[in-house]
mmCIF file of C-alpha atoms in Angstrom:
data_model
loop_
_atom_site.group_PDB
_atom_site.id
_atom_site.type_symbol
_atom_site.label_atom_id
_atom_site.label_comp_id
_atom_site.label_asym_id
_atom_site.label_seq_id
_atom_site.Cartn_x
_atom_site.Cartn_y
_atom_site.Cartn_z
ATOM 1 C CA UNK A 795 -127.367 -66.139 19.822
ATOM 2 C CA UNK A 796 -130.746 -65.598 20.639
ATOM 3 C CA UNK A 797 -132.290 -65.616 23.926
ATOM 4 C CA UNK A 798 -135.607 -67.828 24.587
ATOM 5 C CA UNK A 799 -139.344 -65.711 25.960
ATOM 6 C CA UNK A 800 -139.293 -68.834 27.526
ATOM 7 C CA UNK A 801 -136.334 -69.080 29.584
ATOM 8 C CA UNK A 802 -136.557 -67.517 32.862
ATOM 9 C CA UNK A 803 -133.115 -66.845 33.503
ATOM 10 C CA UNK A 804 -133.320 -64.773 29.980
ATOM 11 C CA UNK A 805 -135.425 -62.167 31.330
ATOM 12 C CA UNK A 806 -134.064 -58.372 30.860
ATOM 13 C CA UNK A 807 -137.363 -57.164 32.904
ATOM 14 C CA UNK A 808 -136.294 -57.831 36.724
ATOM 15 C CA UNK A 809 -138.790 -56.643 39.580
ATOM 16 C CA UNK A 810 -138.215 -57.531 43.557
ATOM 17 C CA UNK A 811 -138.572 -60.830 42.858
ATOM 18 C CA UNK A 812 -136.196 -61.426 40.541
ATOM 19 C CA UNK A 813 -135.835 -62.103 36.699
ATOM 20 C CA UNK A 814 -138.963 -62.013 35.023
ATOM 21 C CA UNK A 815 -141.582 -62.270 37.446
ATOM 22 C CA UNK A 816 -143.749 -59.965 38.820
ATOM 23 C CA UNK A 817 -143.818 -57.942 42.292
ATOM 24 C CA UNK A 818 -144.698 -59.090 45.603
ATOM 25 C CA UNK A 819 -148.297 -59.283 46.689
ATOM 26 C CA UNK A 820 -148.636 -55.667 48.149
ATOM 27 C CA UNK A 821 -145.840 -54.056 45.943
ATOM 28 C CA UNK A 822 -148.232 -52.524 43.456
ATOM 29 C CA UNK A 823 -150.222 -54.170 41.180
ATOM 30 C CA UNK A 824 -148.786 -57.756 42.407
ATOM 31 C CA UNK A 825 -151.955 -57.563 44.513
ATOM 32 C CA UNK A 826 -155.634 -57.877 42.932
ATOM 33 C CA UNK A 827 -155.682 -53.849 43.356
ATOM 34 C CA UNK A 828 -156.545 -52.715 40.133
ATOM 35 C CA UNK A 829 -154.481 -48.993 41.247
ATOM 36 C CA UNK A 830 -152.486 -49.525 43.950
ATOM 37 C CA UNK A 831 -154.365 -48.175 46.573
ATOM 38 C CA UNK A 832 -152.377 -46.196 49.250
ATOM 39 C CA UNK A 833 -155.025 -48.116 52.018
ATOM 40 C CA UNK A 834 -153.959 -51.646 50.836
ATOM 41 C CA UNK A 835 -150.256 -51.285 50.899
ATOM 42 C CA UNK A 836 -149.894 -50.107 46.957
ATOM 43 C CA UNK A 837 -148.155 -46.812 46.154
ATOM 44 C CA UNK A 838 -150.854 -43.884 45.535
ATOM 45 C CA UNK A 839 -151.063 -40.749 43.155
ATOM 46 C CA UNK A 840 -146.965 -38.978 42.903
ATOM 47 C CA UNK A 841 -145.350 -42.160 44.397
ATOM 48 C CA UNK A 842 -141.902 -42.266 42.399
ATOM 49 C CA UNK A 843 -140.341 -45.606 43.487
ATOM 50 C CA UNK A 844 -138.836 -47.417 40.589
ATOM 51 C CA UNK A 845 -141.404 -50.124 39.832
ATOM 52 C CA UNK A 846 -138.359 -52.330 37.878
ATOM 53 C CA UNK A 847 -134.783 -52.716 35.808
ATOM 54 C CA UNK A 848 -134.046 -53.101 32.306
ATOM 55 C CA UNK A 849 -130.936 -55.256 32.997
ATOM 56 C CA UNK A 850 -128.432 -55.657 29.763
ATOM 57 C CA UNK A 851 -128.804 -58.544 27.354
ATOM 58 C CA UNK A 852 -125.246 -60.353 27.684
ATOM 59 C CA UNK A 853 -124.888 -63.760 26.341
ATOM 60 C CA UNK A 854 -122.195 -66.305 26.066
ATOM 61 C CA UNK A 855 -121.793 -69.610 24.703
ATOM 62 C CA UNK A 856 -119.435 -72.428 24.228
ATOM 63 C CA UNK A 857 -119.518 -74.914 21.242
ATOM 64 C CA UNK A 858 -119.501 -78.407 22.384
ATOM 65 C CA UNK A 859 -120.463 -80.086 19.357
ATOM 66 C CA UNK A 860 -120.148 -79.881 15.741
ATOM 67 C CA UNK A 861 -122.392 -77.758 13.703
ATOM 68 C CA UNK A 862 -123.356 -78.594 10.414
ATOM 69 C CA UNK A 863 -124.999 -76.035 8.225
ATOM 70 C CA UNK A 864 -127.409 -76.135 5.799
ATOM 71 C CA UNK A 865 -125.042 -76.443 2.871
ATOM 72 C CA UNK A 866 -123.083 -79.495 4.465
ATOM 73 C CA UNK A 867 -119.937 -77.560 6.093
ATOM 74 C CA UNK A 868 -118.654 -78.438 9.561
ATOM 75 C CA UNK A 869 -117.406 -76.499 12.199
ATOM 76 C CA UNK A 870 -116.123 -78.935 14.825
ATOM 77 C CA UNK A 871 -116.621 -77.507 18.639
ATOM 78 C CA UNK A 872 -113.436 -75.772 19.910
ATOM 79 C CA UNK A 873 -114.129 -74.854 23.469
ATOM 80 C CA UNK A 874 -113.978 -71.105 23.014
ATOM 81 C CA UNK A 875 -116.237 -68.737 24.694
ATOM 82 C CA UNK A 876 -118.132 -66.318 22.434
ATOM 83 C CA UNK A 877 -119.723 -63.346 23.940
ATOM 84 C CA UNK A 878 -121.941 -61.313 22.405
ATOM 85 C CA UNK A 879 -120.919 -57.609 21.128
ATOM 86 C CA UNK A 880 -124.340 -56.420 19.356
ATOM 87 C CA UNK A 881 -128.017 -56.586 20.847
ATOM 88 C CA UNK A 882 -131.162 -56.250 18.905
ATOM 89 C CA UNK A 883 -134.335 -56.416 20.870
ATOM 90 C CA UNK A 884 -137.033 -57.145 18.042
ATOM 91 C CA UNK A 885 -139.854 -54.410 17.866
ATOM 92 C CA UNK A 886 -138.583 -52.571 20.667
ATOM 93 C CA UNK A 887 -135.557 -51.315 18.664
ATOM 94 C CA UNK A 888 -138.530 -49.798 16.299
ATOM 95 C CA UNK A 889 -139.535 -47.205 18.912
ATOM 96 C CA UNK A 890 -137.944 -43.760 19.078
ATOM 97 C CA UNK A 891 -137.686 -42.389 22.597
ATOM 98 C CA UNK A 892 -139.240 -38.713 23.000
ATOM 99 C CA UNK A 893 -140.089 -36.378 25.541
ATOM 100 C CA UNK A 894 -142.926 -33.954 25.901
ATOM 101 C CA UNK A 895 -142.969 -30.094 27.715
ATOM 102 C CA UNK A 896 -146.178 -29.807 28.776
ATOM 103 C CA UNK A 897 -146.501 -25.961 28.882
ATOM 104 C CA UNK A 898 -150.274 -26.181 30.087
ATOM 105 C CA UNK A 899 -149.085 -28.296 33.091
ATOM 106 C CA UNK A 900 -145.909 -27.853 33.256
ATOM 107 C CA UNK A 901 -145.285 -31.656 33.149
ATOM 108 C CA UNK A 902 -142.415 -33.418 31.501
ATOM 109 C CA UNK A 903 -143.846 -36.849 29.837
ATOM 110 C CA UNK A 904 -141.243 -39.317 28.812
ATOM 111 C CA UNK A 905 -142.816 -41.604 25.711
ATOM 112 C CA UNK A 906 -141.820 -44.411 23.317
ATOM 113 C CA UNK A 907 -143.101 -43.640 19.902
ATOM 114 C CA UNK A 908 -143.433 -46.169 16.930
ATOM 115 C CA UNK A 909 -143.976 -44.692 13.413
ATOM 116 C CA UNK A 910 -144.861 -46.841 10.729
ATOM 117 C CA UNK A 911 -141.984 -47.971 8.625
ATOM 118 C CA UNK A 912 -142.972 -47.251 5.394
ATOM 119 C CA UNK A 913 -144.392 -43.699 6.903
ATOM 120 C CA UNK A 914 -146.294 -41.372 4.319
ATOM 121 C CA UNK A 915 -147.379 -37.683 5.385
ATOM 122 C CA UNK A 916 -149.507 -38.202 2.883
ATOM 123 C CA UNK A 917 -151.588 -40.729 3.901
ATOM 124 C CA UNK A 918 -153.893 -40.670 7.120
ATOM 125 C CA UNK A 919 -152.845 -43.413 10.109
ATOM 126 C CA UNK A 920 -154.335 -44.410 13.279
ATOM 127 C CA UNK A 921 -152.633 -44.259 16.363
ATOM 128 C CA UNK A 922 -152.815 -46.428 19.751
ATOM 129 C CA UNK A 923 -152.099 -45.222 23.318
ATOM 130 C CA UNK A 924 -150.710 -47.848 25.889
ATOM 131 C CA UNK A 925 -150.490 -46.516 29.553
ATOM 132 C CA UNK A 926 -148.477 -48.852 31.887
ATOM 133 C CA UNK A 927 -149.346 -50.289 34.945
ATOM 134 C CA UNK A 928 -147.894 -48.482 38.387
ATOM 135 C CA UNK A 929 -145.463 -51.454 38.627
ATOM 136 C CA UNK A 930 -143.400 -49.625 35.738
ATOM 137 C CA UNK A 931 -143.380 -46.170 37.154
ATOM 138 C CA UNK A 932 -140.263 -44.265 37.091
ATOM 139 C CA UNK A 933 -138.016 -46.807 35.202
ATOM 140 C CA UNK A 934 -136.039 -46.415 32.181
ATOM 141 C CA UNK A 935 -138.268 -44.852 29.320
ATOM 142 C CA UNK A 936 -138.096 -48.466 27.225
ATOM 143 C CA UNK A 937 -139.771 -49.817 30.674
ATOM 144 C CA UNK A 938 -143.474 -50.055 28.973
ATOM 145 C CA UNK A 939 -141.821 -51.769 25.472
ATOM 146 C CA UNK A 940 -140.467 -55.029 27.730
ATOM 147 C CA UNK A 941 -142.692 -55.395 30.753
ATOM 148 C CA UNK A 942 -145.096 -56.859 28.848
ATOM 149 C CA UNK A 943 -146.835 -56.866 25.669
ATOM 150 C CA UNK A 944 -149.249 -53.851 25.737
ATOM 151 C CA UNK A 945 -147.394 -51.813 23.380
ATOM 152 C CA UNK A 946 -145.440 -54.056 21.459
ATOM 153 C CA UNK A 947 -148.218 -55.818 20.377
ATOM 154 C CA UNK A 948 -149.363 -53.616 18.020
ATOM 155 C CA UNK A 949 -146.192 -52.902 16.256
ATOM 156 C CA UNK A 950 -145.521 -56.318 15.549
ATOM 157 C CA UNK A 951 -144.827 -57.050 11.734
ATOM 158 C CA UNK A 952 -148.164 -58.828 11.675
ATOM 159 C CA UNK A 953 -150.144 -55.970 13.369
ATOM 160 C CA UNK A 954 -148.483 -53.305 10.938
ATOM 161 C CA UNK A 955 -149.421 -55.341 8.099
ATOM 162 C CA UNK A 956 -153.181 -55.434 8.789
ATOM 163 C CA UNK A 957 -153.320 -52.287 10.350
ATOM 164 C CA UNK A 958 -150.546 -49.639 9.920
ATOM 165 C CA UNK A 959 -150.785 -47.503 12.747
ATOM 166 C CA UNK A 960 -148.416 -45.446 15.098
ATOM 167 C CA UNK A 961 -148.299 -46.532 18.803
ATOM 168 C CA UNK A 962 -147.220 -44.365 21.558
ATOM 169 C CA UNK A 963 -146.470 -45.378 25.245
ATOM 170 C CA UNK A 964 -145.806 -42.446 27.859
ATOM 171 C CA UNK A 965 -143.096 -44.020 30.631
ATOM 172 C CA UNK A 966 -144.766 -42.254 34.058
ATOM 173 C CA UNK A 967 -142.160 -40.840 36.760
ATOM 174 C CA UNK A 968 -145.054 -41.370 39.078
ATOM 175 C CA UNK A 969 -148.233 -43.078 40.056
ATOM 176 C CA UNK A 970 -150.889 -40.977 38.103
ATOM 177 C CA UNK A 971 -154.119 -42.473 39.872
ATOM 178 C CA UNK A 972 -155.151 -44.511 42.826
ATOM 179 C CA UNK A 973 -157.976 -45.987 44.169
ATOM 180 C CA UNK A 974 -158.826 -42.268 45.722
ATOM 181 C CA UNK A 975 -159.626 -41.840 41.363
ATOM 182 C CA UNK A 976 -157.821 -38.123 41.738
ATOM 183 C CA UNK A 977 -155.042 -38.138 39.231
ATOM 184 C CA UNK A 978 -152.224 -35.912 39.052
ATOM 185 C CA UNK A 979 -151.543 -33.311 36.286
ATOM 186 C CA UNK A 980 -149.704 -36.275 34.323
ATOM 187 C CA UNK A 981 -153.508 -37.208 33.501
ATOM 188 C CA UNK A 982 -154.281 -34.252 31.693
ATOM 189 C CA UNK A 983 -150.302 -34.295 30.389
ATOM 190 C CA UNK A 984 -151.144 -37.513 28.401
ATOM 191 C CA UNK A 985 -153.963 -35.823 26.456
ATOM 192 C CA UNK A 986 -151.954 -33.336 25.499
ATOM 193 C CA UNK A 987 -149.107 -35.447 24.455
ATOM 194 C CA UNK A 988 -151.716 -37.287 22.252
ATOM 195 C CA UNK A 989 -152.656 -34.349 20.717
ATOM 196 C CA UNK A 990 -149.219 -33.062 20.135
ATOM 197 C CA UNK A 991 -148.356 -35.959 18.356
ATOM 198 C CA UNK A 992 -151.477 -35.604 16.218
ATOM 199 C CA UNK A 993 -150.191 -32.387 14.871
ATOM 200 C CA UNK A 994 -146.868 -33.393 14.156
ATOM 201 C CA UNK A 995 -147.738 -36.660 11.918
ATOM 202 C CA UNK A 996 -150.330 -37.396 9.487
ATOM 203 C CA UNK A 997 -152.396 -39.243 12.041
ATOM 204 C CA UNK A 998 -156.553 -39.698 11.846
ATOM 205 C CA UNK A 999 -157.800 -37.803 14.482
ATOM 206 C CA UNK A 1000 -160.953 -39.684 13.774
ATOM 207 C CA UNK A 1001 -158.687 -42.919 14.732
ATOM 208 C CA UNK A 1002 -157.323 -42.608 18.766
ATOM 209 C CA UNK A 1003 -157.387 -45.925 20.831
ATOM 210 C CA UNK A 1004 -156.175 -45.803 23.897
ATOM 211 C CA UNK A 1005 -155.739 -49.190 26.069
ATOM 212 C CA UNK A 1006 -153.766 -49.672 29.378
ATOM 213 C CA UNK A 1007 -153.172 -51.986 32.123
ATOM 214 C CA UNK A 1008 -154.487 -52.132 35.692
ATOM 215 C CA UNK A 1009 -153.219 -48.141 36.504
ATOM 216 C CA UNK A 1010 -153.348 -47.713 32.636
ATOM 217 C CA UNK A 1011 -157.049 -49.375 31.961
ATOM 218 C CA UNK A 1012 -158.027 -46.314 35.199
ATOM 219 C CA UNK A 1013 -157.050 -43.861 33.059
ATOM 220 C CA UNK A 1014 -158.047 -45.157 29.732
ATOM 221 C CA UNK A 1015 -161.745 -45.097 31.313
ATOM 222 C CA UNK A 1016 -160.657 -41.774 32.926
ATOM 223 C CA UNK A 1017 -159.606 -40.071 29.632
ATOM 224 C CA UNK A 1018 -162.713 -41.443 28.127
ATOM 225 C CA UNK A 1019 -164.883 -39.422 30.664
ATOM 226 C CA UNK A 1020 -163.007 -36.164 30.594
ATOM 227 C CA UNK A 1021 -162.576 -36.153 26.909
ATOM 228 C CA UNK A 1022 -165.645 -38.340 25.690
ATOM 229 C CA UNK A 1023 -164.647 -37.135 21.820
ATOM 230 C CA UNK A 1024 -160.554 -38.183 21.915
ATOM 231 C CA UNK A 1025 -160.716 -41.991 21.181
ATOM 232 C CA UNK A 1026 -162.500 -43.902 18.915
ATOM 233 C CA UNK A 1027 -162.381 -47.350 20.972
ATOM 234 C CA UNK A 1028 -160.726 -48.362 23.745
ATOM 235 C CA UNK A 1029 -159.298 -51.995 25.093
ATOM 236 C CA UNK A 1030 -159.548 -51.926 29.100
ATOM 237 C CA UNK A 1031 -157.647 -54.596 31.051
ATOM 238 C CA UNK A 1032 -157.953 -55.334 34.254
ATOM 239 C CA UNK A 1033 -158.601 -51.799 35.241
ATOM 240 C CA UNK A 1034 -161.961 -49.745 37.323
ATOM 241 C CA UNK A 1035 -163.774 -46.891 37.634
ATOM 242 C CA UNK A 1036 -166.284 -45.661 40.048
ATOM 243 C CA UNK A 1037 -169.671 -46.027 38.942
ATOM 244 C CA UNK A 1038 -171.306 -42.703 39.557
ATOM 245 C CA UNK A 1039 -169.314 -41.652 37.613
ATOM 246 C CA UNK A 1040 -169.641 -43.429 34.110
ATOM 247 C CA UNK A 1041 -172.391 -42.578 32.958
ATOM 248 C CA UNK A 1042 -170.598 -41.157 29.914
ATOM 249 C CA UNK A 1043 -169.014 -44.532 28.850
ATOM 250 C CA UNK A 1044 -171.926 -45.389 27.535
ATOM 251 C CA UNK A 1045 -171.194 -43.078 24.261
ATOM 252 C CA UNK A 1046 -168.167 -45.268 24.062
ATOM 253 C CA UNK A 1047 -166.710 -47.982 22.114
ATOM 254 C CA UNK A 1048 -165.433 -50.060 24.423
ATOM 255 C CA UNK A 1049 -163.793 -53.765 24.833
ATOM 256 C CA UNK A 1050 -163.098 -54.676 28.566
ATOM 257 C CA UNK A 1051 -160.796 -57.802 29.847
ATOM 258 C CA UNK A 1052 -160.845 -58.982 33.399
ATOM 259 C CA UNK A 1053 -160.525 -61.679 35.254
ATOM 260 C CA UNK A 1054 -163.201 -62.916 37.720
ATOM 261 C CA UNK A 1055 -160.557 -63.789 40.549
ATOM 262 C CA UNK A 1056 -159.344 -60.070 40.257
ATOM 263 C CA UNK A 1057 -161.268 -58.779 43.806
ATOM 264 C CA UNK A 1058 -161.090 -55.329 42.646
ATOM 265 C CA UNK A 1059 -161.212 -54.948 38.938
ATOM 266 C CA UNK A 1060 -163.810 -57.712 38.194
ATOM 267 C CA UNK A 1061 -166.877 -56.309 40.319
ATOM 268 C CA UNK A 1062 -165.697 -52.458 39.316
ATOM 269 C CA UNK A 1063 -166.204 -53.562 35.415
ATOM 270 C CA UNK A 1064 -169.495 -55.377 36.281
ATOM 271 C CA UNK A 1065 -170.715 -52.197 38.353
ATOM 272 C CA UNK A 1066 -169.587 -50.502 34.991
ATOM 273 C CA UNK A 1067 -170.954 -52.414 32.456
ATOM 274 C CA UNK A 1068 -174.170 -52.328 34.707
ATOM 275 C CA UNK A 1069 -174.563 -48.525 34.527
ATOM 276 C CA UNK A 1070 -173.615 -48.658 30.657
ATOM 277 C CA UNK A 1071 -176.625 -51.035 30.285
ATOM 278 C CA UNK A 1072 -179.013 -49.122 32.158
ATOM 279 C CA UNK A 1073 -178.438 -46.095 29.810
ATOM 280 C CA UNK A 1074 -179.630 -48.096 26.743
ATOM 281 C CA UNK A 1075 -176.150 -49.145 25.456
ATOM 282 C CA UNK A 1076 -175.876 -52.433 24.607
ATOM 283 C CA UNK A 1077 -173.401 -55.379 26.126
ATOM 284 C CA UNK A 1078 -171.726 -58.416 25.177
ATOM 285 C CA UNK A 1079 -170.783 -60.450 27.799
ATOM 286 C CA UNK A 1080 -169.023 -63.639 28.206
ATOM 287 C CA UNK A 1081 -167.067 -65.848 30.116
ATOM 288 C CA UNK A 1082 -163.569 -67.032 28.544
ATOM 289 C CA UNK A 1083 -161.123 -69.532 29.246
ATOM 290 C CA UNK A 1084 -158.114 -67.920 30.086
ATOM 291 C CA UNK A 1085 -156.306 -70.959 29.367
ATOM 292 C CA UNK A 1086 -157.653 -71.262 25.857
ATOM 293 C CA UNK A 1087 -155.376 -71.707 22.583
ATOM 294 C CA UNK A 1088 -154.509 -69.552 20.053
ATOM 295 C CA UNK A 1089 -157.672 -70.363 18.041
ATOM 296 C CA UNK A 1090 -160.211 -70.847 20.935
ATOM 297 C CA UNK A 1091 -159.363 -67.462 21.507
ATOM 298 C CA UNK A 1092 -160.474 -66.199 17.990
ATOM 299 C CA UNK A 1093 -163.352 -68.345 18.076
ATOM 300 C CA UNK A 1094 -164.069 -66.340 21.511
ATOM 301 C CA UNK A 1095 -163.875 -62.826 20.021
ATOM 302 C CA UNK A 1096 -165.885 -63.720 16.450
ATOM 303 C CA UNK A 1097 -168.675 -64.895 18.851
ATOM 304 C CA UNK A 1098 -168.674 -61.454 20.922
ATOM 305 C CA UNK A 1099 -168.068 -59.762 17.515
ATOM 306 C CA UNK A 1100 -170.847 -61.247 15.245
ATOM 307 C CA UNK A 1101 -173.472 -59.235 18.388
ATOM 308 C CA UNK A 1102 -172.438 -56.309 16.825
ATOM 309 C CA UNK A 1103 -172.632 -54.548 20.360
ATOM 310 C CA UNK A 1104 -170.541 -51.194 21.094
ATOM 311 C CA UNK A 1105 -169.226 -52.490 24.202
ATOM 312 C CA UNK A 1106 -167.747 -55.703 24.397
ATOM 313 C CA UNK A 1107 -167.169 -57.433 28.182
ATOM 314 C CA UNK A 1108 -165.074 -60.432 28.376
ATOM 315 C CA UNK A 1109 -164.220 -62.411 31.615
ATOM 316 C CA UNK A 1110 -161.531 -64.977 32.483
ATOM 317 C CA UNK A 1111 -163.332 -67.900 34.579
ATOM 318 C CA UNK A 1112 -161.824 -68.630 37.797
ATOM 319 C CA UNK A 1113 -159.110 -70.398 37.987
ATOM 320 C CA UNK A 1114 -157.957 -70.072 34.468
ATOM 321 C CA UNK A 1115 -155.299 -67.563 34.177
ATOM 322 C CA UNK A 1116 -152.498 -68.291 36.937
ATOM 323 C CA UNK A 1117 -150.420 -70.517 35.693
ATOM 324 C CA UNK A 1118 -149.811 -73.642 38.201
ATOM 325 C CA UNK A 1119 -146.873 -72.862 40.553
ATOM 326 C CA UNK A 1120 -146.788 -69.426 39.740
ATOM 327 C CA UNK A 1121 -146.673 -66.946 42.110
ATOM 328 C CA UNK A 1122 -148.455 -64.038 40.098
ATOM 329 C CA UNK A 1123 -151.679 -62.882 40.935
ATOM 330 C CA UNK A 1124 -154.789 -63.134 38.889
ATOM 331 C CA UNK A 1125 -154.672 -59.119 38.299
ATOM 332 C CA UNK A 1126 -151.660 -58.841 36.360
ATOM 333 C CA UNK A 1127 -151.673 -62.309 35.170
ATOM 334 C CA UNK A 1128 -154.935 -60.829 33.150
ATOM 335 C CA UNK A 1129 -152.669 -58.362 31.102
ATOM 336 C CA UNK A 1130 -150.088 -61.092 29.978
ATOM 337 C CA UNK A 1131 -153.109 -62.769 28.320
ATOM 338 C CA UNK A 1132 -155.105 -60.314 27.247
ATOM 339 C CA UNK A 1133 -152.587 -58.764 24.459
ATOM 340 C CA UNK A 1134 -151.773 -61.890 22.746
ATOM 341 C CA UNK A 1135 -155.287 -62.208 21.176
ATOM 342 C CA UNK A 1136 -155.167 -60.571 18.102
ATOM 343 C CA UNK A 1137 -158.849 -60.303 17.124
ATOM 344 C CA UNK A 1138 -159.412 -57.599 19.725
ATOM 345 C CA UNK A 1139 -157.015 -56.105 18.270
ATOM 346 C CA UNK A 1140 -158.559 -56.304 15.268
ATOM 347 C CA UNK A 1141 -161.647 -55.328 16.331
ATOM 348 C CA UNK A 1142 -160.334 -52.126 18.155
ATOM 349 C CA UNK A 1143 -158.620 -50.760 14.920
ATOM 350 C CA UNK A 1144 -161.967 -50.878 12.895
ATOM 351 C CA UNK A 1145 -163.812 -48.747 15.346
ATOM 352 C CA UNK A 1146 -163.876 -44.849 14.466
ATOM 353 C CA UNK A 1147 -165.646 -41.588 15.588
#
């Protein structure tokens, strides 16, 4: 039995709305505020509520027809219930769950860590950081492998066979920054847990991403300013920074994802991306179709590509990422777009120091 992405009721990730869907307007990053701004309603910096619940995959099924298999045999329906006894949750079930001891903070940092299957300590691998959004804070330590698609993504069969590459995602037991841009310890905690894992695999120091959503995108840019020589590239979605103070980004490789109805996030990247341009880096910019297909989408990023720039901005037009009748907002409906295009992907893994 296998349950359908596109069945509502099939959801394991349930928030206060119910299966599948995201918060409330005002329950964190449900609202266009890129960090959940204590002022606006959002939890701020060492807020533990639980963000969300992996519920258990339990199916059940009755055969009311005949099934013919491939190789002609029947089995005619018998109106028993089957229930199943086994779950395997595909890519998730590839990630080892860790913890870190911080001694220099004294911070405990839950993590999901995927290692490439056909590992090699003698070979060199790149690895990607995903940082959750505050809507995931303090769940169970799988929370950042089903919420969405920011981790997962990159350990997908097809990801691992272009790029092999380890991907770890830190599970926060609290909000790390808000809108006040003053993170707690657990900031400086996930540079040291990327560096721990350096030393304990084979992995290309020459070779850090880091990319996050809304709370994870703030400290993506964050890290990038307090440790300008940690990543090679980084994928930012739907997340801010303040201005005066990134200046440094402009060393970066960077490819940023927003949508123009996100209040917040949208005019923070542009005040951004302004300040990176006026310190001589150069900037692609263009405006998407958030609606776009599978190959519009590549055709996007091979346009932004073939400029050659080191930092790539990319906005969703208005109107074009809520889906009709839904009742997400245009913040976090940015995220469950932005890691299903592979070429940025692509593009991110190719970058190095």
């Amino acid at each position: 039995m296998e349950l359908s992405p596109d069945d509502t009721a099939a959801a394991l990730w349930v928030t206060g709305q119910g299966s599948g869907t995201p918060p409330a307007a005002g329950s964190d990053s449900g609202s266009d505020d890129a960090g959940g701004s204590p002022g606006e309603g959002g939890p701020g910096v060492g807020d533990t509520t639980p963000g969300g619940t992996i519920v258990a995959a339990e199916a059940t099924l009755i055969q009311t027809g005949t099934v013919t298999t491939a190789h002609g045999i029947h089995y005619p329906a018998d109106g028993t219930a089957r229930t199943a006894d086994a779950v395997v949750n595909l890519i998730v079930d590839d990630f080892r769950q860790l913890s870190f001891s911080d001694p220099a903070t004294g911070q405990t940092l839950r993590y999901n860590l995927f290692v490439p299957k056909n590992y090699d300590h003698r070979k060199s691998y790149p690895m990607v950081l995903f940082m959750h959004d505050a809507s995931v804070v303090n769940v169970a330590t799988e929370g950042p492998l089903v919420q969405g698609l920011g981790a997962v993504c990159w350990a997908s069969p097809e990801d691992q066979a272009r790029h092999e590459s380890f991907v770890l995602a830190p599970e926060y037991g609290s909000v790390v920054i808000d809108d006040n841009y003053e993170p707690s310890t657990l900031f400086e905690a996930t540079a040291n847990l990327v560096r721990s894992v350096t030393h304990q695999y084979s992995i290309d120091r020459n070779r850090l991403y880091t990319t996050g959503q809304s709370m994870g995108a703030m400290m993506s840019l964050g890290l990038n300013i307090s440790y300008p020589d940690l990543f090679a590239a980084s994928f930012i979605v739907a997340g801010q920074w303040p201005q005066t103070q990134a200046a440094p980004l402009a060393r970066e490789k960077l490819w940023i994802l927003v949508s123009t109805d996100d209040t917040k996030a949208y005019p923070g990247e542009q005040a951004i991306t302004e300040v990176i341009q006026d310190q001589g880096t150069q900037v692609s910019t263009a405006l998407w179709d958030g609606m776009s297909t599978a190959a519009e989408f590549a055709a996007d990023v091979r346009s932004m590509k073939s400029q050659r720039t080191p930092v790539n901005f990319a906005a969703f037009k208005t109107g074009t990422v809520v889906p009709s009748g839904s009742t997400t907002s245009a913040h976090m409906a940015t995220w469950q777009i932005a890691y299903t295009i592979p070429g940025i992907r692509d593009w991110i893994m190719r970058q190095s120091l």
